[in-house]
Structure formats: structure tokens, C-alpha cells
Coordinates of C-alpha atoms and ligand atoms in Angstrom, one line a residue:
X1358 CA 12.4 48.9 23.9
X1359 CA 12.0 52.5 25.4
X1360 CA 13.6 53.0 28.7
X1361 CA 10.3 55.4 29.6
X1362 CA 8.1 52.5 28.5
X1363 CA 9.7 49.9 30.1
X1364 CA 8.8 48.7 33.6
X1365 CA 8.8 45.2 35.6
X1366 CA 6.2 44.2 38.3
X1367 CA 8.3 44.9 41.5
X1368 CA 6.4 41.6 43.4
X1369 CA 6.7 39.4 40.2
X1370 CA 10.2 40.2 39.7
X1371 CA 10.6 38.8 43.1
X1372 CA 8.7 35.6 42.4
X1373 CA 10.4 34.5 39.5
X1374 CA 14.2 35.7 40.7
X1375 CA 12.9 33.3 43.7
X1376 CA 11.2 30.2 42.1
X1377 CA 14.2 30.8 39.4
X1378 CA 16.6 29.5 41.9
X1379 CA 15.2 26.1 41.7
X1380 CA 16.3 24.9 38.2
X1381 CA 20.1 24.6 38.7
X1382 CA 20.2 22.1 41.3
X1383 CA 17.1 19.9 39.9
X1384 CA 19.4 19.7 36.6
X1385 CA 22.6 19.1 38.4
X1386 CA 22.1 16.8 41.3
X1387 CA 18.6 15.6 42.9
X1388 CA 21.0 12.6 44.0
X1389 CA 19.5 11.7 47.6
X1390 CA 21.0 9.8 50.7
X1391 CA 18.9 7.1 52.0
X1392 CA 18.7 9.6 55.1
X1393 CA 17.1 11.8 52.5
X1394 CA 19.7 14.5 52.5
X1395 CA 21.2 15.5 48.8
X1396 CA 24.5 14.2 48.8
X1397 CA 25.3 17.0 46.3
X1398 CA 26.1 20.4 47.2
X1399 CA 23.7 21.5 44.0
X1400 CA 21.4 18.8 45.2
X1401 CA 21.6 20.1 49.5
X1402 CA 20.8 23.7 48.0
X1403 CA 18.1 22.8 45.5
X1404 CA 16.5 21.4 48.3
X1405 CA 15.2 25.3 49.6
X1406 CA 15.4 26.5 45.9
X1407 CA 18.3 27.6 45.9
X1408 CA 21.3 27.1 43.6
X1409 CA 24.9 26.5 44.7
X1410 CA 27.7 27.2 41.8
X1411 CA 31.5 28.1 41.1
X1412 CA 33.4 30.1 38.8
X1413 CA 34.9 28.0 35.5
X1414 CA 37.3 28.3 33.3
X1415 CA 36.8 27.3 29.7
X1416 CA 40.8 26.4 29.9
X1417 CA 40.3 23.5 32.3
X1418 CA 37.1 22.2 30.6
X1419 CA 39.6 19.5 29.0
X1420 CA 40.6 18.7 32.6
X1421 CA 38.7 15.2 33.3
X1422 CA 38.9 15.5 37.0
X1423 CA 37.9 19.3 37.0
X1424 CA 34.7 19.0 34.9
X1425 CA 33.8 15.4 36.5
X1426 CA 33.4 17.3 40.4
X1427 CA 32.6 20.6 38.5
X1428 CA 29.2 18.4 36.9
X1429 CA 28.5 16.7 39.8
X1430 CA 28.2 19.7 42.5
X1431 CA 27.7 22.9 40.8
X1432 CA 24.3 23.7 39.3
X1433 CA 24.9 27.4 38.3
X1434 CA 28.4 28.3 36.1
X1435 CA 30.4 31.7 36.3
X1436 CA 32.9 32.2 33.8
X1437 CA 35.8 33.3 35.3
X1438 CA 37.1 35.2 33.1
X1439 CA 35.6 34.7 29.8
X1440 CA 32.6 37.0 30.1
X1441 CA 34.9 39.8 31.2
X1442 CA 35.4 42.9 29.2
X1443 CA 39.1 42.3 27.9
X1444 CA 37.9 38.9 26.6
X1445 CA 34.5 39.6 25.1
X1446 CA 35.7 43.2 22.9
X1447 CA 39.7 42.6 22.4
X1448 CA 39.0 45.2 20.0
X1449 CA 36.5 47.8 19.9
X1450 CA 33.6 46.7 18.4
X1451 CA 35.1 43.3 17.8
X1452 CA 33.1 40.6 19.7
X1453 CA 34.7 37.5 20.7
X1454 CA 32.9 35.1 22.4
X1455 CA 35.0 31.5 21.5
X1456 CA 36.1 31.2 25.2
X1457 CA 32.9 32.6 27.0
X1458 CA 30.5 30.0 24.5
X1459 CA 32.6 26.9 25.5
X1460 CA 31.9 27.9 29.1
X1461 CA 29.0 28.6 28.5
X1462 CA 27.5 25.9 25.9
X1463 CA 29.3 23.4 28.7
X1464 CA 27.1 24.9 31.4
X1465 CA 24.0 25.1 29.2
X1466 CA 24.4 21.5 27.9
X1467 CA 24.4 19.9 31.5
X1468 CA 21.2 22.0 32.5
X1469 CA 23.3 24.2 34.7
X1470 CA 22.4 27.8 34.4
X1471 CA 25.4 30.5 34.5
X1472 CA 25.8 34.1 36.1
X1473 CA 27.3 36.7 33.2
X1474 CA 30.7 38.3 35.3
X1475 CA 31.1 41.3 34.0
X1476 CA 29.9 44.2 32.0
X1477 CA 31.3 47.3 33.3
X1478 CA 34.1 47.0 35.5
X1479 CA 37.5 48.9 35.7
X1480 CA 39.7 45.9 35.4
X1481 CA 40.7 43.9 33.0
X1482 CA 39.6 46.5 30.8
X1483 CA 41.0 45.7 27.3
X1484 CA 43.9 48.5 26.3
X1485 CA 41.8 50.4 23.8
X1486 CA 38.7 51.0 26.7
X1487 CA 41.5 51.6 28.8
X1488 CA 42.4 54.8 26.9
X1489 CA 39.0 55.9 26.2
X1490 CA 37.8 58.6 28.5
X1491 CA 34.2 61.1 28.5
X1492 CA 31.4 60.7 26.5
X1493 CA 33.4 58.0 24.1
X1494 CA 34.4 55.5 26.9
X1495 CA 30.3 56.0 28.2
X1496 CA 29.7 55.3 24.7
X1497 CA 31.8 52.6 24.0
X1498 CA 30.4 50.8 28.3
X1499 CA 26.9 51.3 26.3
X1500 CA 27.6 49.5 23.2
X1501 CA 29.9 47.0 25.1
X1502 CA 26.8 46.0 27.3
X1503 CA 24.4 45.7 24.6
X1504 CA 26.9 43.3 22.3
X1505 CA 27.4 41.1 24.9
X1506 CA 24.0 40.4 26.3
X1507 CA 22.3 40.6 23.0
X1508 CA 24.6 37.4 22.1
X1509 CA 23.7 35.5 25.5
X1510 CA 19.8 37.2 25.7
X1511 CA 17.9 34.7 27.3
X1512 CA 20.7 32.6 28.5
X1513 CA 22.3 34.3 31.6
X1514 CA 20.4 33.9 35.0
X1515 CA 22.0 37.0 36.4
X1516 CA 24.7 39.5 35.2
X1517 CA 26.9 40.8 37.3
X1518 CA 26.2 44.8 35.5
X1519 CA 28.6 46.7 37.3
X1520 CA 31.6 45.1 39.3
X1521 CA 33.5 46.5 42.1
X1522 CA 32.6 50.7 41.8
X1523 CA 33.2 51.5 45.2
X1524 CA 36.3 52.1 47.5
X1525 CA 37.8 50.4 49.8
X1526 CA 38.0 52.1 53.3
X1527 CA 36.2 55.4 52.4
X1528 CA 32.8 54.1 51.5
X1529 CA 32.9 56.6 48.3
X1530 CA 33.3 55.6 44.5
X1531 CA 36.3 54.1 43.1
X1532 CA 38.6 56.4 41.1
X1533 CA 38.5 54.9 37.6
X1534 CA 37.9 55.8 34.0
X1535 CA 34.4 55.2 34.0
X1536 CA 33.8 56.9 37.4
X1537 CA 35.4 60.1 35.4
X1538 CA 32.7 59.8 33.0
X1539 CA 29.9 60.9 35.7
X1540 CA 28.5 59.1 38.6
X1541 CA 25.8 58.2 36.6
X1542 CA 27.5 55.5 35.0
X1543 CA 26.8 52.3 37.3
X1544 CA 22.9 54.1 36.5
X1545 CA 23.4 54.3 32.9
X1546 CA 24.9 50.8 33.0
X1547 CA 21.9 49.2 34.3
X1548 CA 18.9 51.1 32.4
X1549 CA 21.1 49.6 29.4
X1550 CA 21.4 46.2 30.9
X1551 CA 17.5 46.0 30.9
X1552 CA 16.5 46.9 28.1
X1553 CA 18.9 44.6 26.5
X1554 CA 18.0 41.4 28.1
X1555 CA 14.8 41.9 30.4
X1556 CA 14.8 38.3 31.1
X1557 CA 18.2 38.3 32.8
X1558 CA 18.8 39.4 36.8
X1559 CA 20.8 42.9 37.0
X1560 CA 22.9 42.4 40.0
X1561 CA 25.6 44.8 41.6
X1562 CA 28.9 42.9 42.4
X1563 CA 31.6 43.8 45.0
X1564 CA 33.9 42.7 47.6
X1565 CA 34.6 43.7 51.1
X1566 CA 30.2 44.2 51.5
X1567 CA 29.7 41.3 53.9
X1568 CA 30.8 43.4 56.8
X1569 CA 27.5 45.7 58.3
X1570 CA 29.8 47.8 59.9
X1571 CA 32.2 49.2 56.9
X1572 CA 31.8 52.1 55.1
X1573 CA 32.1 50.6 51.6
X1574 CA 28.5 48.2 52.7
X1575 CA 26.9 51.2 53.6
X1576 CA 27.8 52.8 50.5
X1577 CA 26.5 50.1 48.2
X1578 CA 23.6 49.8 50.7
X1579 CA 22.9 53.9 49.9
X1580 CA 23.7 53.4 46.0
X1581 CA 20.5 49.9 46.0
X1582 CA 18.4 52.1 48.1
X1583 CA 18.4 55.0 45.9
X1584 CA 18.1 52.7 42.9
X1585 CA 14.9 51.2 44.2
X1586 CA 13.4 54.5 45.1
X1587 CA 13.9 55.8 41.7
X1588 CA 12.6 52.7 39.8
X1589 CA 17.0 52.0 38.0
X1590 CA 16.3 48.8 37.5
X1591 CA 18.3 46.6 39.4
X1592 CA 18.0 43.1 41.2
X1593 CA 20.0 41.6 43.3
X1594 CA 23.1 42.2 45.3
X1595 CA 26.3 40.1 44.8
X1596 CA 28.5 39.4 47.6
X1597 CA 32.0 38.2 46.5
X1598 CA 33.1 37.1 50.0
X1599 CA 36.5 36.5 50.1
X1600 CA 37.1 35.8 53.4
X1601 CA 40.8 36.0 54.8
X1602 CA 42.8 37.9 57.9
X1603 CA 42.1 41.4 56.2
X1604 CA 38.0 40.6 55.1
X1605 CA 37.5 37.9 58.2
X1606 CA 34.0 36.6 58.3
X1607 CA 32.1 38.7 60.8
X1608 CA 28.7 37.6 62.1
X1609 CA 26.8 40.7 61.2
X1610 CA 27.0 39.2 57.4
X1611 CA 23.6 38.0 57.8
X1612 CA 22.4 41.6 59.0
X1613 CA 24.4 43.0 55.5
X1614 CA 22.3 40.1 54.1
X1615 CA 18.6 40.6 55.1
X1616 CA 19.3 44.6 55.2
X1617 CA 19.7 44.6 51.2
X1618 CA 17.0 42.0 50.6
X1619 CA 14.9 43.9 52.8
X1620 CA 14.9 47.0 50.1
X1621 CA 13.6 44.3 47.7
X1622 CA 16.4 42.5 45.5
X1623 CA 17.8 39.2 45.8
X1624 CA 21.0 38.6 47.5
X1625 CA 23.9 36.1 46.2
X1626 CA 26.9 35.0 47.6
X1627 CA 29.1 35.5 44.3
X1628 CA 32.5 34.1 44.7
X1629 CA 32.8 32.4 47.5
X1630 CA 36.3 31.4 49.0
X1631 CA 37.7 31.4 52.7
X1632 CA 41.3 31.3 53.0
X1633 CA 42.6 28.4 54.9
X1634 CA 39.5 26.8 54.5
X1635 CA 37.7 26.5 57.9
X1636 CA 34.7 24.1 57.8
X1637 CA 33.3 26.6 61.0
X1638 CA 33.2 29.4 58.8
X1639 CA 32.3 27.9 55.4
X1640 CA 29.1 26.7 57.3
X1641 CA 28.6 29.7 58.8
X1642 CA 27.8 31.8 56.0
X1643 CA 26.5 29.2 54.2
X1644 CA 23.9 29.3 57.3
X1645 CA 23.3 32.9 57.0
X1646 CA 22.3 32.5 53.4
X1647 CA 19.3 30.0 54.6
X1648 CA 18.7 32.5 56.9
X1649 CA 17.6 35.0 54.7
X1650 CA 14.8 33.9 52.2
X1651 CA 16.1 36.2 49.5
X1652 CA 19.3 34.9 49.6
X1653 CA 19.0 32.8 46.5
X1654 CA 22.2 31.2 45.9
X1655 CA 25.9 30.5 46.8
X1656 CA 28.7 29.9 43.9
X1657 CA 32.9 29.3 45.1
X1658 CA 35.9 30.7 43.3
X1659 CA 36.9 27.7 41.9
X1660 CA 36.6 24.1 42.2
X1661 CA 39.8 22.7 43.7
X1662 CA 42.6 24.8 45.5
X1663 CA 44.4 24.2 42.7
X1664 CA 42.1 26.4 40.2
X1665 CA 42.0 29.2 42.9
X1666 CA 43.2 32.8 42.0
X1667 CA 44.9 32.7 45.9
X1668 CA 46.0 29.1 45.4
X1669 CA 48.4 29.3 48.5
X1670 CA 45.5 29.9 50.7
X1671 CA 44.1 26.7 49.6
X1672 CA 40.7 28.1 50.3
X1673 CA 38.6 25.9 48.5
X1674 CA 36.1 23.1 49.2
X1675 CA 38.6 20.3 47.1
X1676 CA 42.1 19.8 47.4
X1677 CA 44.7 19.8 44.6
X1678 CA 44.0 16.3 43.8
X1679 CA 39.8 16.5 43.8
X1680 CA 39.3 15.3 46.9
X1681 CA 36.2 16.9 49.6
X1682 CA 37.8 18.8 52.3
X1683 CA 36.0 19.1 55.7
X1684 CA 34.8 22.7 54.4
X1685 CA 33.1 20.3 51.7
X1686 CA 31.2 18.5 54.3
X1687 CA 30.5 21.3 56.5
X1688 CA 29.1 22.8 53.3
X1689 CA 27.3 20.0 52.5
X1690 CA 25.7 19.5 55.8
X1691 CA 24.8 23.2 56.1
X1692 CA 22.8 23.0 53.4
X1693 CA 21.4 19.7 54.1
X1694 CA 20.1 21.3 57.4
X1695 CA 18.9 24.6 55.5
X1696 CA 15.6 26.0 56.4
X1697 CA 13.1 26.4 53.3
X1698 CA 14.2 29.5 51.7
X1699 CA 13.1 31.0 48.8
X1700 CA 11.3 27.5 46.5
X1701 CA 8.1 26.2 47.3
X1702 CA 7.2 24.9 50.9
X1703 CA 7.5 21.3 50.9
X1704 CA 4.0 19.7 50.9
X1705 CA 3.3 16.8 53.0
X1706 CA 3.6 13.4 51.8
X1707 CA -0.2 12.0 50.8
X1708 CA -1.0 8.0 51.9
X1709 CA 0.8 5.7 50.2
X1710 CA 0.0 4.5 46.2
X1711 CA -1.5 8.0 45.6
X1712 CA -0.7 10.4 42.1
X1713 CA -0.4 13.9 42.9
X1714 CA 1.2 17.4 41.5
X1715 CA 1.7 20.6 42.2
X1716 CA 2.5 23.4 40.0
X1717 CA 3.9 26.8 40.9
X1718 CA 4.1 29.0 38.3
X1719 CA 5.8 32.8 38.7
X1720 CA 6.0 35.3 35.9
X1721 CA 8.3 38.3 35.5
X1722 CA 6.3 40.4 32.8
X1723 CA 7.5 43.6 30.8
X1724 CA 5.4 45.4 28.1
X1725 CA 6.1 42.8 25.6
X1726 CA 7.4 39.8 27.2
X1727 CA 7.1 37.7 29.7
X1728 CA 9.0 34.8 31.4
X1729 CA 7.5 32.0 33.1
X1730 CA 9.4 29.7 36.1
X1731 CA 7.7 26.4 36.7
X1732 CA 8.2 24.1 39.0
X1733 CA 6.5 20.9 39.1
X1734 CA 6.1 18.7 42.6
X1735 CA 5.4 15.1 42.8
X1736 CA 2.8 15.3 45.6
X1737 CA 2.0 11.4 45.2
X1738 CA 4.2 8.5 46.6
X1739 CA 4.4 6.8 43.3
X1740 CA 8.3 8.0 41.1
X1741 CA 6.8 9.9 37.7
X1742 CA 9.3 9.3 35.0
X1743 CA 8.7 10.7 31.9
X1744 CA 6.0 13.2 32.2
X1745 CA 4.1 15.8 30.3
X1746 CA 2.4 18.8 31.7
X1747 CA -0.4 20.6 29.6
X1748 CA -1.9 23.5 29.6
X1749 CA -3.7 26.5 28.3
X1750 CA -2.1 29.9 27.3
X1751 CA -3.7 33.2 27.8
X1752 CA -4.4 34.4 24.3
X1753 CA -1.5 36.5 22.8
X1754 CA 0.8 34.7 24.7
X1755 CA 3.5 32.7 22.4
X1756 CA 6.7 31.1 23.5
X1757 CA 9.6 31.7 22.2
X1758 CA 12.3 30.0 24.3
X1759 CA 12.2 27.4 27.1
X1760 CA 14.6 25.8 29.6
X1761 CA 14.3 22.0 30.9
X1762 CA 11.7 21.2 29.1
X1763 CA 10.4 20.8 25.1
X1764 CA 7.1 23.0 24.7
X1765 CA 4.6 23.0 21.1
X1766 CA 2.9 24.5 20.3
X1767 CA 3.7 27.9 21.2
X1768 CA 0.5 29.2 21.6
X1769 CA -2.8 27.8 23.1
X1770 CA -3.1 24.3 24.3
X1771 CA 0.7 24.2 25.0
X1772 CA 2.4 20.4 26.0
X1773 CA 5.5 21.0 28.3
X1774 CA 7.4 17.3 27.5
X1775 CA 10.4 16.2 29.6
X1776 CA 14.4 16.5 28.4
X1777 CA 15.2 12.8 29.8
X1778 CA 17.3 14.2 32.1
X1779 CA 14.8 15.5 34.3
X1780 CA 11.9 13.0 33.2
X1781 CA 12.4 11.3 36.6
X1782 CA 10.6 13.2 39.7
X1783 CA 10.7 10.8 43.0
X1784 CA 7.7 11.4 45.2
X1785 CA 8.0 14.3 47.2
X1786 CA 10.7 15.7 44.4
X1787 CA 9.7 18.3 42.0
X1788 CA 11.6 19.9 38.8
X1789 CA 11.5 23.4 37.6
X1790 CA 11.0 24.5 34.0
X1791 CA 10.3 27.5 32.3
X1792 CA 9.8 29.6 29.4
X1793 CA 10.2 33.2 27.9
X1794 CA 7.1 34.0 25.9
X1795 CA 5.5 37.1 24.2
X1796 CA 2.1 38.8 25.0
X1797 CA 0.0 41.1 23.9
X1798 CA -1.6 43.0 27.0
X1799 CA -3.1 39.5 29.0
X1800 CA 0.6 37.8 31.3
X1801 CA -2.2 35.8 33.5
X1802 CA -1.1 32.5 34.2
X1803 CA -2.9 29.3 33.0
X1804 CA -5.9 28.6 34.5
X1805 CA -4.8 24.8 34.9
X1806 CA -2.0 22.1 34.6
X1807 CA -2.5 18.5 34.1
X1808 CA 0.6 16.1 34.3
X1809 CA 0.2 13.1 32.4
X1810 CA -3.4 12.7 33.0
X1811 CA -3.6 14.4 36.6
X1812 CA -4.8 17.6 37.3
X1813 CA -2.9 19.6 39.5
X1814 CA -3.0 21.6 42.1
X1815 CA -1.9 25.2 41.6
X1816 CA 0.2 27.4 43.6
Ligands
9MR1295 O1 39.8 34.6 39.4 C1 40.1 35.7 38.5 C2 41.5 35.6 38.1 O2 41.7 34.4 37.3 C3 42.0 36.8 37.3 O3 43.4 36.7 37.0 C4 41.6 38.0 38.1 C5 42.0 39.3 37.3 O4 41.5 40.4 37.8 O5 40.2 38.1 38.4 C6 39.9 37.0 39.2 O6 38.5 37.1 39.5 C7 38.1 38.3 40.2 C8 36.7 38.6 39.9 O7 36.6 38.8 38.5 C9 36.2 39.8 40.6 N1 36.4 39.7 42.0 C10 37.7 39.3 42.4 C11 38.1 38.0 41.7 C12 39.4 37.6 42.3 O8 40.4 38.6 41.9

């Protein structure tokens, strides 16, 4: 696809990063308390569509206890290291993606969707890239972005593009060999990132960015902003937050929050971990993500303080041995209070014995594709399990991939037919589904859904 060709809807980019946000915690945990609060931390977040995750690593997926929380909680997957330069091109123009796909495929195969961490990054930068300098190493970032997302096209919710390019104190760019190459790099990075997977979220990653008042915010609030005015595509913003005695959690977060949302990208909270754990401060920003409708999702370093890269701050939200800390509940309860956010307004509850549904439906379209998030609300007060939702595509539409859901025929009268693991939808619940298609000119929407019999209402 021509870079000069190529150009996404600014406002429908925004609905489907938005409505996106709902599939994780559907798939992962729609378990409710009688109370009707989720008693999952996937479930508590789903609840204002959005997603709550943590990093993974493919070495622990043998780990019984690790992968039984890690399935329960955590609707969206980062790798934690096996996306990561050194691990995906050991050697130039060698791809190896063992330890990414069991990550990956473990994520996938439990409806969880996963962030790609990282592309271009000056860490963990495998020795020959570390050698490489000039117009090779720009090369070598180039072809190093395309290999990797062409093997997970369609598969990654978000990548994180570029990963820490700024400096800490100064507010100016990170000395590194990809710096040296020209400051259009990060640029270069994401025009390439797009036209490799236009499905997929381009997100700018770094730590030390949840402070307002430090330079380095203001830097990678100066380097979105210009972005945006110059159509680089790019977004969404990802916070690590790291929060200990040198990066303490400072209220003004939810200012560095809705100031990058407000130039039009999503904002996630990345890599979430608070040293010592405090349940005040877990909640916290867990509150100023609610607070900000574009704030889309939340993933933690780790599961227990035991898998964390700063294990002796035990800043996790399990302890060595599985169990929920009081950050866990303070979490949990956080979310459980959150304000609607970025999924569909709940609708009220109809008189009792009555069908109902309610489709949203938000496309992201590109010259030759389009994508397609779905969600579908149980509007009545009687439990739908096992449902099928038809409908009729534009002509020149044709799917070819879907999430949640099995769709045929591709084109025309499509049926959308349930996975059995979401085939259940409690009144008042919904699920979200959705497809990547192609087009030929016409991205409307259908003009009408009918679940199992029902029409529904739309929008
Ligand atoms: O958690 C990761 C750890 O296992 C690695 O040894 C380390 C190497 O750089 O990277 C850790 O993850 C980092 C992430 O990729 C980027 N932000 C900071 C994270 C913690 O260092």
C-alpha cells in the first residue's frame, strides 16, 4: 500500500480503537457477583469497555498457578519479552517467532487479545542491529518492522512502534543508534508500521510520562502533537507507569492523561507496577483511567511478585504464592466503581420476559480494507445462549478474518455464529465481535442486524 495513498478516518479510528476495547474482557471474565459487580479484574474493566491485561512470559506458561490467575483476570496479553527485537531477528533477516507464537497462540486461544512490545527500541537490540549504524541500521528498523507484523497482521490489538525515544530529565531525544540515524526515525517507524498492518493500533511507549510537570511528558506530548498535525499515523499513547520513590504517582497523571487523548489518540496504561504495592495508589490511577474516556485499557508487569522484573519491590497485585493482595482488591473495586468509559452506554433494563438487542457496530476503513468491531447487547431480561446475528454486507465488502465469532459467507447475507465460549449473553450483558474485511469504494455499515430471530436496534 502507498504511504501517499493511504489514509484512515480520524473519527472512525477513534470508534473502533474505543468499541475495540470491549472484546478482551467479554472473552476473559463476564463472571458477575450477585451484587452485580465483575469479580474479575478483566470482567470489572470490561464493564466500561475497557480491557485490563499483564505482561507474559512464554517461559512460565508451563507454570499451573501462573497461567490459571493469568486466564482468569487478564483479557489482553503483552509478551514480555518475546516480541522484542533481540528475540524476533537473532540474526539479520532471520525471523524467530517460537517464543513470541506460544505467547501469543496462548493469548489467542483463550479469546484474550495481545499488545505487540516492541518494534524499534534501543534495548535489547540483538548484537548485529547493535553494530549497524546510518542508512543500513534505518534499513535494517524498516525491514525488522515489516517481518514482524506481517507474521502477526491481523492479530495484535496495538503495537507498541517505538519504545522509550526520549530522555530522561532533559525532555530531548535519547542518544542511541537509531536516534543517530535522523530524528525522523520514530516518523519513519510508524508510516512503516501502517502500512504493514493497518488493522493494528500504532502506539508510542515510554516511562517516566505520567508526570504533567516533567520535561520528558512534554516532550512526547510535543512529538503526538506534531504527529497528528501532520497526518504520521499514530494512535495511542502508552504509559508504562512504574511507580516507585524516584517516578511516585503524582495526581496530575490524569491531566497527562486527558491532555494526550485530547489531541485525538487513545491512551493505555502499559506496564503497570507500583513498588511496595499500595492499594491507595493502585486505585488511584486505576481511577484516573475511568476518568478519561479514551483511556482504553490497563495491563501490570507481571502477574505475581514473583514474575516481576523489580521482584524485591513486590509491586504486584499477587504475592509469590498466587494469592490477591489488597492492591488486588483495591483494583478490583476501582474498576467495579468505574464510570462508563469508552463501550457502549448501558441501556436500561426493559420489563421483565422481554427479547431485545443492541448492536454497535464501528469501522476503521483504509483504501482497501476495513475492520469492523461489534458488540452485541442483550437488551431483554431473558439469558441468550447460543446466538446468531445476521446481516447484510454493503456490496464489495468480503471478510477475510474475524475475532469471537464464525462468519459465512463472506460476502452478502453474512451469519455471525457464536464460539461457545461467548454463546452465553445474560440480560443486560453484551459480547463484542468483529471482523477485518475488504471493500471496494462502499465501508457503510449494514443496514440491519437480527439476532436469532430479533431485529435489533442499531447504534
Ligand atoms: O520485564 C522485562 C525484563 O524481563 C527484561 O529483562 C527487561 C530488559 O530490558 O525488560 C523488561 O521490560 C521492560 C519493557 O520492555 C520496557 N519498559 C521497561 C520494562 C522493565 O524494564
Amino acid at each position: 500500500m502507498s504511504r501517499k495513498t493511504f489514509r484512515r478516518g480520524i473519527a472512525a479510528v477513534g470508534v473502533a480503537a474505543l468499541t475495540a476495547g470491549m472484546t478482551a474482557g467479554i472473552t476473559a471474565g463476564m463472571a458477575g457477583t450477585a451484587s452485580g459487580a465483575a469479580a474479575t479484574l478483566a470482567g470489572a474493566a470490561e464493564q466500561s469497555g475497557r480491557y485490563f491485561g499483564a505482561a507474559i512470559s512464554a517461559g512460565k506458561l508451563g507454570d499451573a498457578q501462573y497461567t490459571t490467575i493469568a486466564g482468569r483476570e487478564f483479557g489482553m496479553v503483552t509478551p514480555e519479552n518475546e516480541l522484542k527485537i533481540d528475540a524476533t531477528e537473532p540474526v539479520q533477516n532471520q525471523f524467530s517467532f517460537a517464543r513470541a507464537d506460544a505467547v501469543v497462540d496462548w493469548a489467542t486461544a483463550r479469546g484474550k487479545r495481545v499488545r505487540g512490545h516492541t518494534l524499534a527500541w534501543h534495548s535489547q537490540q540483538p548484537a548485529w542491529m547493535q553494530s549497524l549504524s546510518g542508512t543500513a541500521l534505518r534499513t535494517a528498523m524498516v525491514n525488522h518492522i515489516n517481518g514482524v507484523m506481517a507474521r502477526y497482521q491481523g492479530r495484535i490489538h496495538a503495537w507498541d512502534v517505538v519504545n522509550e525515544a526520549f530522555d530522561d530529565g532533559t525532555g530531548g531525544r535519547r542518544d542511541s543508534n537509531l536516534q543517530r540515524t535522523g530524528d525522523d526515525w520514530i516518523e519513519v517507524a510508524f508510516r512503516t508500521a501502517r502500512a504493514a498492518d493497518p488493522a493494528a493500533r500504532l502506539c508510542y511507549n515510554d516511562y517516566n510520562i505520567e508526570n504533567w510537570t516533567w520535561a520528558k511528558t512534554r516532550a512526547v506530548y510535543n512529538l503526538v502533537k506534531d504527529f497528528r498535525a501532520r497526518g504520521v499515523p499514530i494512535d495511542c499513547v502508552g504509559l508504562q507507569a512504574h511507580v516507585n520513590s524516584g517516578s511516585p504517582y503524582d495526581p496530575n497523571f490524569r491531566t497527562t492523561l486527558s491532555s494526550f487523548a485530547a489531541l485525538g489518540v487513545d491512551v493505555q496504561i502499559t506496564e503497570l507496577d507500583v513498588a511496595g504495592a499500595s492499594p491507595g495508589t493502585y486505585a488511584a490511577i486505576v481511577t484516573d483511567c475511568l476518568a478519561v474516556p479514551r483511556c482504553t485499557g490497563i495491563s501490570v508487569w507481571g502477574v505475581r511478585d514473583t514474575d516481576s522484573w523489580r521482584a524485591w519491590e513486590t509491586p504486584l497485585l499477587f504475592d509469590g504464592s498466587g494469592a490477591p493482595k489488597p492492591a488486588y482488591t483495591a483494583v478490583l473495586n476501582a474498576l467495579n466503581a468505574g464510570t462508563p468509559g469508552p463501550g457502549p452506554t448501558p441501556t436500561p433494563t426493559p420489563p421483565p420476559g422481554t427479547a431485545g438487542c443492541r448492536v454497535t457496530y464501528a469501522t476503521s476503513a483504509w483504501n482497501t480494507g476495513l475492520t469492523a468491531d461489534i458488540t452485541i447487547a442483550n437488551t431483554g431480561t431473558t439469558p441468550v445462549s447460543g446466538w446468531r446475528l445476521a446481516f447484510t454486507l454493503p456490496g464489495g465488502q468480503a471478510i477475510t478474518s474475524g475475532w469471537n465469532a464464525a462468519y459465512a459467507p463472506a460476502r452478502g447475507a453474512v451469519t455471525a455464529t457464536d464460539l461457545g465460549y461467548n454463546a452465553a449473553i445474560p440480560p443486560a450483558g453484551s459480547t463484542a465481535i468483529g471482523f477485518q474485511a475488504t471493500h471496494t469504494g462502499d465501508t457503510a455499515r449494514p443496514a440491519s442486524f437480527t439476532l436469532n430471530g430479533t431485529a435489533c436496534a442499531v447504534g
